[in-house]
mmCIF file of C-alpha atoms in Angstrom:
data_model
loop_
_atom_site.group_PDB
_atom_site.id
_atom_site.type_symbol
_atom_site.label_atom_id
_atom_site.label_comp_id
_atom_site.label_asym_id
_atom_site.label_seq_id
_atom_site.Cartn_x
_atom_site.Cartn_y
_atom_site.Cartn_z
ATOM 1 C CA GLY A 1 0.000 0.000 0.000
ATOM 2 C CA GLU A 2 0.848 3.658 -0.066
ATOM 3 C CA ASN A 3 3.315 5.096 2.443
ATOM 4 C CA VAL A 4 3.688 8.837 3.030
ATOM 5 C CA GLU A 5 6.602 10.346 4.935
ATOM 6 C CA GLN A 6 6.444 13.963 6.141
ATOM 7 C CA HIS A 7 9.189 16.270 7.442
ATOM 8 C CA PRO A 8 9.780 18.081 9.664
ATOM 9 C CA SER A 9 7.533 17.077 12.544
ATOM 10 C CA THR A 10 7.861 20.565 14.073
ATOM 11 C CA LEU A 11 8.716 23.801 12.302
ATOM 12 C CA SER A 12 9.154 27.153 14.004
ATOM 13 C CA VAL A 13 9.486 30.279 11.857
ATOM 14 C CA GLN A 14 9.415 34.006 12.461
ATOM 15 C CA GLU A 15 6.275 35.829 11.428
ATOM 16 C CA GLY A 16 6.698 37.053 7.875
ATOM 17 C CA ASP A 17 9.189 34.338 6.925
ATOM 18 C CA SER A 18 8.465 31.372 4.658
ATOM 19 C CA ALA A 19 7.750 27.809 5.734
ATOM 20 C CA VAL A 20 8.346 24.647 3.710
ATOM 21 C CA ILE A 21 7.030 21.176 4.533
ATOM 22 C CA LYS A 22 8.102 18.161 2.512
ATOM 23 C CA CYS A 23 6.497 14.790 1.838
ATOM 24 C CA THR A 24 7.432 11.666 -0.069
ATOM 25 C CA TYR A 25 5.124 8.903 -1.250
ATOM 26 C CA SER A 26 5.720 5.357 -2.394
ATOM 27 C CA ASP A 27 2.908 4.379 -4.801
ATOM 28 C CA SER A 28 3.608 5.577 -8.327
ATOM 29 C CA ALA A 29 -0.101 5.101 -9.147
ATOM 30 C CA SER A 30 -1.151 7.827 -6.675
ATOM 31 C CA ASN A 31 -2.457 10.828 -8.573
ATOM 32 C CA TYR A 32 -3.932 13.182 -5.977
ATOM 33 C CA PHE A 33 -2.031 14.986 -3.231
ATOM 34 C CA PRO A 34 -3.981 17.195 -0.840
ATOM 35 C CA TRP A 35 -2.740 19.250 2.093
ATOM 36 C CA TYR A 36 -4.868 19.674 5.200
ATOM 37 C CA LYS A 37 -4.605 22.170 8.043
ATOM 38 C CA GLN A 38 -5.863 21.187 11.471
ATOM 39 C CA GLU A 39 -6.180 23.753 14.238
ATOM 40 C CA LEU A 40 -6.370 22.593 17.831
ATOM 41 C CA GLY A 41 -9.678 20.899 18.543
ATOM 42 C CA LYS A 42 -10.953 21.329 15.000
ATOM 43 C CA ARG A 43 -11.452 19.135 11.982
ATOM 44 C CA PRO A 44 -8.836 18.899 9.203
ATOM 45 C CA GLN A 45 -9.587 21.323 6.381
ATOM 46 C CA LEU A 46 -8.216 21.232 2.865
ATOM 47 C CA ILE A 47 -5.972 24.182 2.057
ATOM 48 C CA ILE A 48 -4.621 23.164 -1.335
ATOM 49 C CA ASP A 49 -4.318 20.075 -3.510
ATOM 50 C CA ILE A 50 -2.469 19.035 -6.639
ATOM 51 C CA ARG A 51 -2.983 16.359 -9.230
ATOM 52 C CA SER A 52 -0.254 14.368 -10.892
ATOM 53 C CA ASN A 53 -0.640 16.088 -14.250
ATOM 54 C CA VAL A 54 0.460 19.406 -12.709
ATOM 55 C CA GLY A 55 3.867 20.369 -11.316
ATOM 56 C CA GLU A 56 2.914 23.399 -9.259
ATOM 57 C CA LYS A 57 -0.175 25.130 -7.955
ATOM 58 C CA LYS A 58 -0.548 28.437 -6.105
ATOM 59 C CA ASP A 59 -3.285 30.007 -4.045
ATOM 60 C CA GLN A 60 -2.314 33.390 -2.624
ATOM 61 C CA ARG A 61 0.387 32.731 0.021
ATOM 62 C CA ILE A 62 0.253 28.966 -0.376
ATOM 63 C CA ALA A 63 1.847 26.858 -3.074
ATOM 64 C CA VAL A 64 2.412 23.163 -3.626
ATOM 65 C CA THR A 65 4.993 21.550 -5.891
ATOM 66 C CA LEU A 66 5.039 17.968 -7.119
ATOM 67 C CA ASN A 67 7.936 15.954 -8.498
ATOM 68 C CA LYS A 68 6.478 12.699 -9.831
ATOM 69 C CA THR A 69 9.830 11.236 -10.775
ATOM 70 C CA ALA A 70 11.211 11.624 -7.279
ATOM 71 C CA LYS A 71 7.800 10.958 -5.697
ATOM 72 C CA HIS A 72 7.860 13.987 -3.482
ATOM 73 C CA PHE A 73 5.695 17.052 -2.984
ATOM 74 C CA SER A 74 6.081 20.134 -0.847
ATOM 75 C CA LEU A 75 3.958 22.847 0.736
ATOM 76 C CA HIS A 76 5.252 26.412 0.698
ATOM 77 C CA ILE A 77 3.728 29.157 2.824
ATOM 78 C CA THR A 78 5.057 32.671 2.286
ATOM 79 C CA GLU A 79 4.690 35.750 4.516
ATOM 80 C CA THR A 80 3.585 33.593 7.437
ATOM 81 C CA GLN A 81 1.048 35.011 9.882
ATOM 82 C CA PRO A 82 0.063 33.979 13.430
ATOM 83 C CA GLU A 83 -3.121 32.336 12.111
ATOM 84 C CA ASP A 84 -0.948 29.932 10.090
ATOM 85 C CA SER A 85 0.001 28.191 13.345
ATOM 86 C CA ALA A 86 -1.526 24.698 13.152
ATOM 87 C CA VAL A 87 -0.722 21.100 12.286
ATOM 88 C CA TYR A 88 -0.384 20.461 8.559
ATOM 89 C CA PHE A 89 -0.889 17.053 6.975
ATOM 90 C CA CYS A 90 0.077 15.925 3.515
ATOM 91 C CA ALA A 91 -1.714 12.980 1.939
ATOM 92 C CA ALA A 92 -1.822 10.823 -1.152
ATOM 93 C CA ASN A 93 -4.623 8.729 -2.576
ATOM 94 C CA SER A 94 -4.297 5.023 -3.171
ATOM 95 C CA GLY A 95 -3.308 3.473 -6.449
ATOM 96 C CA GLY A 96 -6.550 1.580 -6.754
ATOM 97 C CA GLY A 97 -9.922 2.768 -7.986
ATOM 98 C CA ALA A 98 -11.277 3.917 -4.651
ATOM 99 C CA ASP A 99 -11.017 6.952 -2.430
ATOM 100 C CA GLY A 100 -9.176 6.853 0.844
ATOM 101 C CA LEU A 101 -6.113 8.888 1.721
ATOM 102 C CA THR A 102 -2.805 7.923 3.291
ATOM 103 C CA PHE A 103 -1.593 10.758 5.499
ATOM 104 C CA GLY A 104 1.817 11.852 6.652
ATOM 105 C CA LYS A 105 2.344 12.118 10.412
ATOM 106 C CA GLY A 106 1.862 15.879 10.394
ATOM 107 C CA THR A 107 3.966 19.015 10.896
ATOM 108 C CA HIS A 108 3.322 21.331 13.816
ATOM 109 C CA LEU A 109 3.959 24.808 12.407
ATOM 110 C CA ILE A 110 4.666 27.475 15.004
ATOM 111 C CA ILE A 111 4.757 31.124 13.957
ATOM 112 C CA GLN A 112 6.890 33.174 16.323
ATOM 113 C CA PRO A 113 5.795 36.835 16.693
ATOM 114 C CA LYS B 1 -25.252 22.861 2.480
ATOM 115 C CA ALA B 2 -24.845 21.149 5.814
ATOM 116 C CA GLY B 3 -21.398 19.751 6.456
ATOM 117 C CA VAL B 4 -20.402 16.253 7.474
ATOM 118 C CA THR B 5 -22.075 15.348 10.760
ATOM 119 C CA GLN B 6 -20.761 12.766 13.187
ATOM 120 C CA THR B 7 -22.539 11.448 16.244
ATOM 121 C CA PRO B 8 -21.945 11.177 19.073
ATOM 122 C CA ARG B 9 -19.197 13.757 19.659
ATOM 123 C CA TYR B 10 -17.878 12.045 22.768
ATOM 124 C CA LEU B 11 -18.104 8.493 24.026
ATOM 125 C CA ILE B 12 -16.685 6.624 26.992
ATOM 126 C CA LYS B 13 -16.701 2.828 26.872
ATOM 127 C CA THR B 14 -15.252 -0.011 28.909
ATOM 128 C CA ARG B 15 -12.755 -2.540 27.593
ATOM 129 C CA GLY B 16 -14.496 -5.456 25.940
ATOM 130 C CA GLN B 17 -17.590 -3.495 24.956
ATOM 131 C CA GLN B 18 -18.524 -2.593 21.419
ATOM 132 C CA VAL B 19 -19.347 0.792 19.953
ATOM 133 C CA THR B 20 -21.102 2.187 16.884
ATOM 134 C CA LEU B 21 -20.298 5.592 15.439
ATOM 135 C CA SER B 22 -22.389 7.397 12.855
ATOM 136 C CA CYS B 23 -21.534 9.691 9.957
ATOM 137 C CA SER B 24 -23.903 11.673 7.752
ATOM 138 C CA PRO B 25 -22.127 12.928 4.623
ATOM 139 C CA ILE B 26 -22.715 16.161 2.761
ATOM 140 C CA SER B 27 -25.867 15.879 0.672
ATOM 141 C CA GLY B 28 -25.038 14.361 -2.695
ATOM 142 C CA HIS B 29 -21.731 12.841 -1.583
ATOM 143 C CA ARG B 30 -21.627 9.102 -2.092
ATOM 144 C CA SER B 31 -18.175 8.233 -0.817
ATOM 145 C CA VAL B 32 -17.507 8.037 2.915
ATOM 146 C CA SER B 33 -14.112 7.288 4.425
ATOM 147 C CA TRP B 34 -13.198 6.689 8.048
ATOM 148 C CA TYR B 35 -9.959 7.601 9.809
ATOM 149 C CA GLN B 36 -8.497 7.068 13.251
ATOM 150 C CA GLN B 37 -6.475 9.945 14.681
ATOM 151 C CA THR B 38 -4.105 9.456 17.607
ATOM 152 C CA PRO B 39 -1.181 11.605 18.817
ATOM 153 C CA GLY B 40 1.320 8.855 18.097
ATOM 154 C CA GLN B 41 0.106 7.539 14.741
ATOM 155 C CA GLY B 42 -1.526 10.587 13.197
ATOM 156 C CA LEU B 43 -4.403 10.049 10.768
ATOM 157 C CA GLN B 44 -4.809 6.443 9.698
ATOM 158 C CA PHE B 45 -7.198 5.219 7.023
ATOM 159 C CA LEU B 46 -9.733 2.635 8.175
ATOM 160 C CA PHE B 47 -12.023 2.030 5.184
ATOM 161 C CA GLU B 48 -13.977 3.680 2.411
ATOM 162 C CA TYR B 49 -17.536 3.052 1.255
ATOM 163 C CA PHE B 50 -19.214 3.974 -1.990
ATOM 164 C CA SER B 51 -22.761 3.026 -2.950
ATOM 165 C CA GLU B 52 -23.074 0.734 0.068
ATOM 166 C CA THR B 53 -19.930 -1.223 -0.880
ATOM 167 C CA GLN B 54 -16.582 -1.224 0.867
ATOM 168 C CA ARG B 55 -14.087 -0.283 -1.833
ATOM 169 C CA ASN B 56 -10.923 0.193 0.131
ATOM 170 C CA LYS B 57 -9.602 -0.921 3.497
ATOM 171 C CA GLY B 58 -6.652 0.042 5.663
ATOM 172 C CA ASN B 59 -4.561 -2.131 7.937
ATOM 173 C CA PHE B 60 -6.843 -2.478 10.927
ATOM 174 C CA PRO B 61 -7.991 -5.703 12.617
ATOM 175 C CA GLY B 62 -11.338 -7.269 11.852
ATOM 176 C CA ARG B 63 -12.773 -5.780 15.066
ATOM 177 C CA PHE B 64 -13.199 -2.604 13.038
ATOM 178 C CA SER B 65 -16.042 -2.791 10.567
ATOM 179 C CA GLY B 66 -18.387 -0.478 8.792
ATOM 180 C CA ARG B 67 -21.344 -0.183 6.532
ATOM 181 C CA GLN B 68 -23.092 2.339 4.361
ATOM 182 C CA PHE B 69 -26.798 2.785 3.841
ATOM 183 C CA SER B 70 -28.702 3.661 0.687
ATOM 184 C CA ASN B 71 -28.841 7.330 1.748
ATOM 185 C CA SER B 72 -25.000 7.316 1.978
ATOM 186 C CA ARG B 73 -24.997 7.587 5.762
ATOM 187 C CA SER B 74 -22.321 5.371 7.224
ATOM 188 C CA GLU B 75 -21.627 3.648 10.507
ATOM 189 C CA MET B 76 -18.486 2.122 11.883
ATOM 190 C CA ASN B 77 -18.412 -0.488 14.584
ATOM 191 C CA VAL B 78 -15.603 -1.509 16.880
ATOM 192 C CA SER B 79 -16.084 -4.729 18.815
ATOM 193 C CA THR B 80 -14.208 -5.982 21.871
ATOM 194 C CA LEU B 81 -12.779 -2.562 22.631
ATOM 195 C CA GLU B 82 -9.177 -2.243 23.766
ATOM 196 C CA LEU B 83 -7.509 0.647 25.575
ATOM 197 C CA GLY B 84 -5.525 1.377 22.417
ATOM 198 C CA ASP B 85 -8.729 2.092 20.509
ATOM 199 C CA SER B 86 -9.030 5.400 22.356
ATOM 200 C CA ALA B 87 -8.799 7.986 19.593
ATOM 201 C CA LEU B 88 -10.582 10.618 17.582
ATOM 202 C CA TYR B 89 -12.531 8.929 14.791
ATOM 203 C CA LEU B 90 -13.083 11.110 11.764
ATOM 204 C CA CYS B 91 -15.208 10.475 8.756
ATOM 205 C CA ALA B 92 -14.897 12.302 5.463
ATOM 206 C CA SER B 93 -17.201 12.476 2.473
ATOM 207 C CA SER B 94 -16.376 13.065 -1.176
ATOM 208 C CA PRO B 95 -18.598 13.780 -4.148
ATOM 209 C CA ALA B 96 -19.355 11.091 -6.696
ATOM 210 C CA GLY B 97 -16.660 8.706 -5.523
ATOM 211 C CA ALA B 98 -14.238 9.731 -8.240
ATOM 212 C CA ARG B 99 -10.589 9.394 -7.311
ATOM 213 C CA GLY B 100 -8.834 12.581 -6.500
ATOM 214 C CA THR B 101 -11.599 14.744 -5.132
ATOM 215 C CA GLU B 102 -11.638 16.808 -1.973
ATOM 216 C CA ALA B 103 -12.556 14.979 1.202
ATOM 217 C CA PHE B 104 -14.619 17.006 3.687
ATOM 218 C CA PHE B 105 -14.167 15.986 7.299
ATOM 219 C CA GLY B 106 -16.640 15.846 10.126
ATOM 220 C CA GLN B 107 -15.858 17.093 13.645
ATOM 221 C CA GLY B 108 -15.085 13.570 14.777
ATOM 222 C CA THR B 109 -16.137 11.312 17.611
ATOM 223 C CA ARG B 110 -13.777 11.246 20.579
ATOM 224 C CA LEU B 111 -13.773 7.672 21.913
ATOM 225 C CA THR B 112 -12.245 6.936 25.296
ATOM 226 C CA VAL B 113 -11.869 3.318 26.377
ATOM 227 C CA VAL B 114 -11.371 2.764 30.110
#
């Protein structure tokens, strides 16, 4: 089955700086890679996703890049703000015909004022 | 549109008991997935249902089971509860069951096994 590795587990950055979180996946048949943000006590919410036919996608301060050959994808947050503090999860879908996501272990992003 | 609704929000059970959790997906969504979230293991995929059929299953023991009804509502059942089953159980729904579509999560059911 799919295996997703995520680094780092904790990331502390100064407000206004950029943050980068990296993930690798194992199943070459995976074709959908979402990123979720989970604030304390709340449900995970999708912040951006990318499909395997695209190399990069941007949405305001957030961008995701995908390297299919190397089987890794990354989340980039620019001009970080205090409200960006949360746990971020990367995920990949399975290689089969069904839904169901394999998640990384999460990155606790801390924005220092 | 109403979001994904999970009931109950909190549950306390004793070892050896069984428990049933419920998930009502967003109207029109036919795919429902279940996940277990713990501090040590993160979010782990349990199973996925589409049109009342289990299409995908994670690496959990047979004590974990589920089903989906014709209105897409889903239930998961855990039998012979163990202390290690204490976790936040999240369900997520997706439209049309096509691969690679956004999964919308419910608030989760916090299960504590004592």
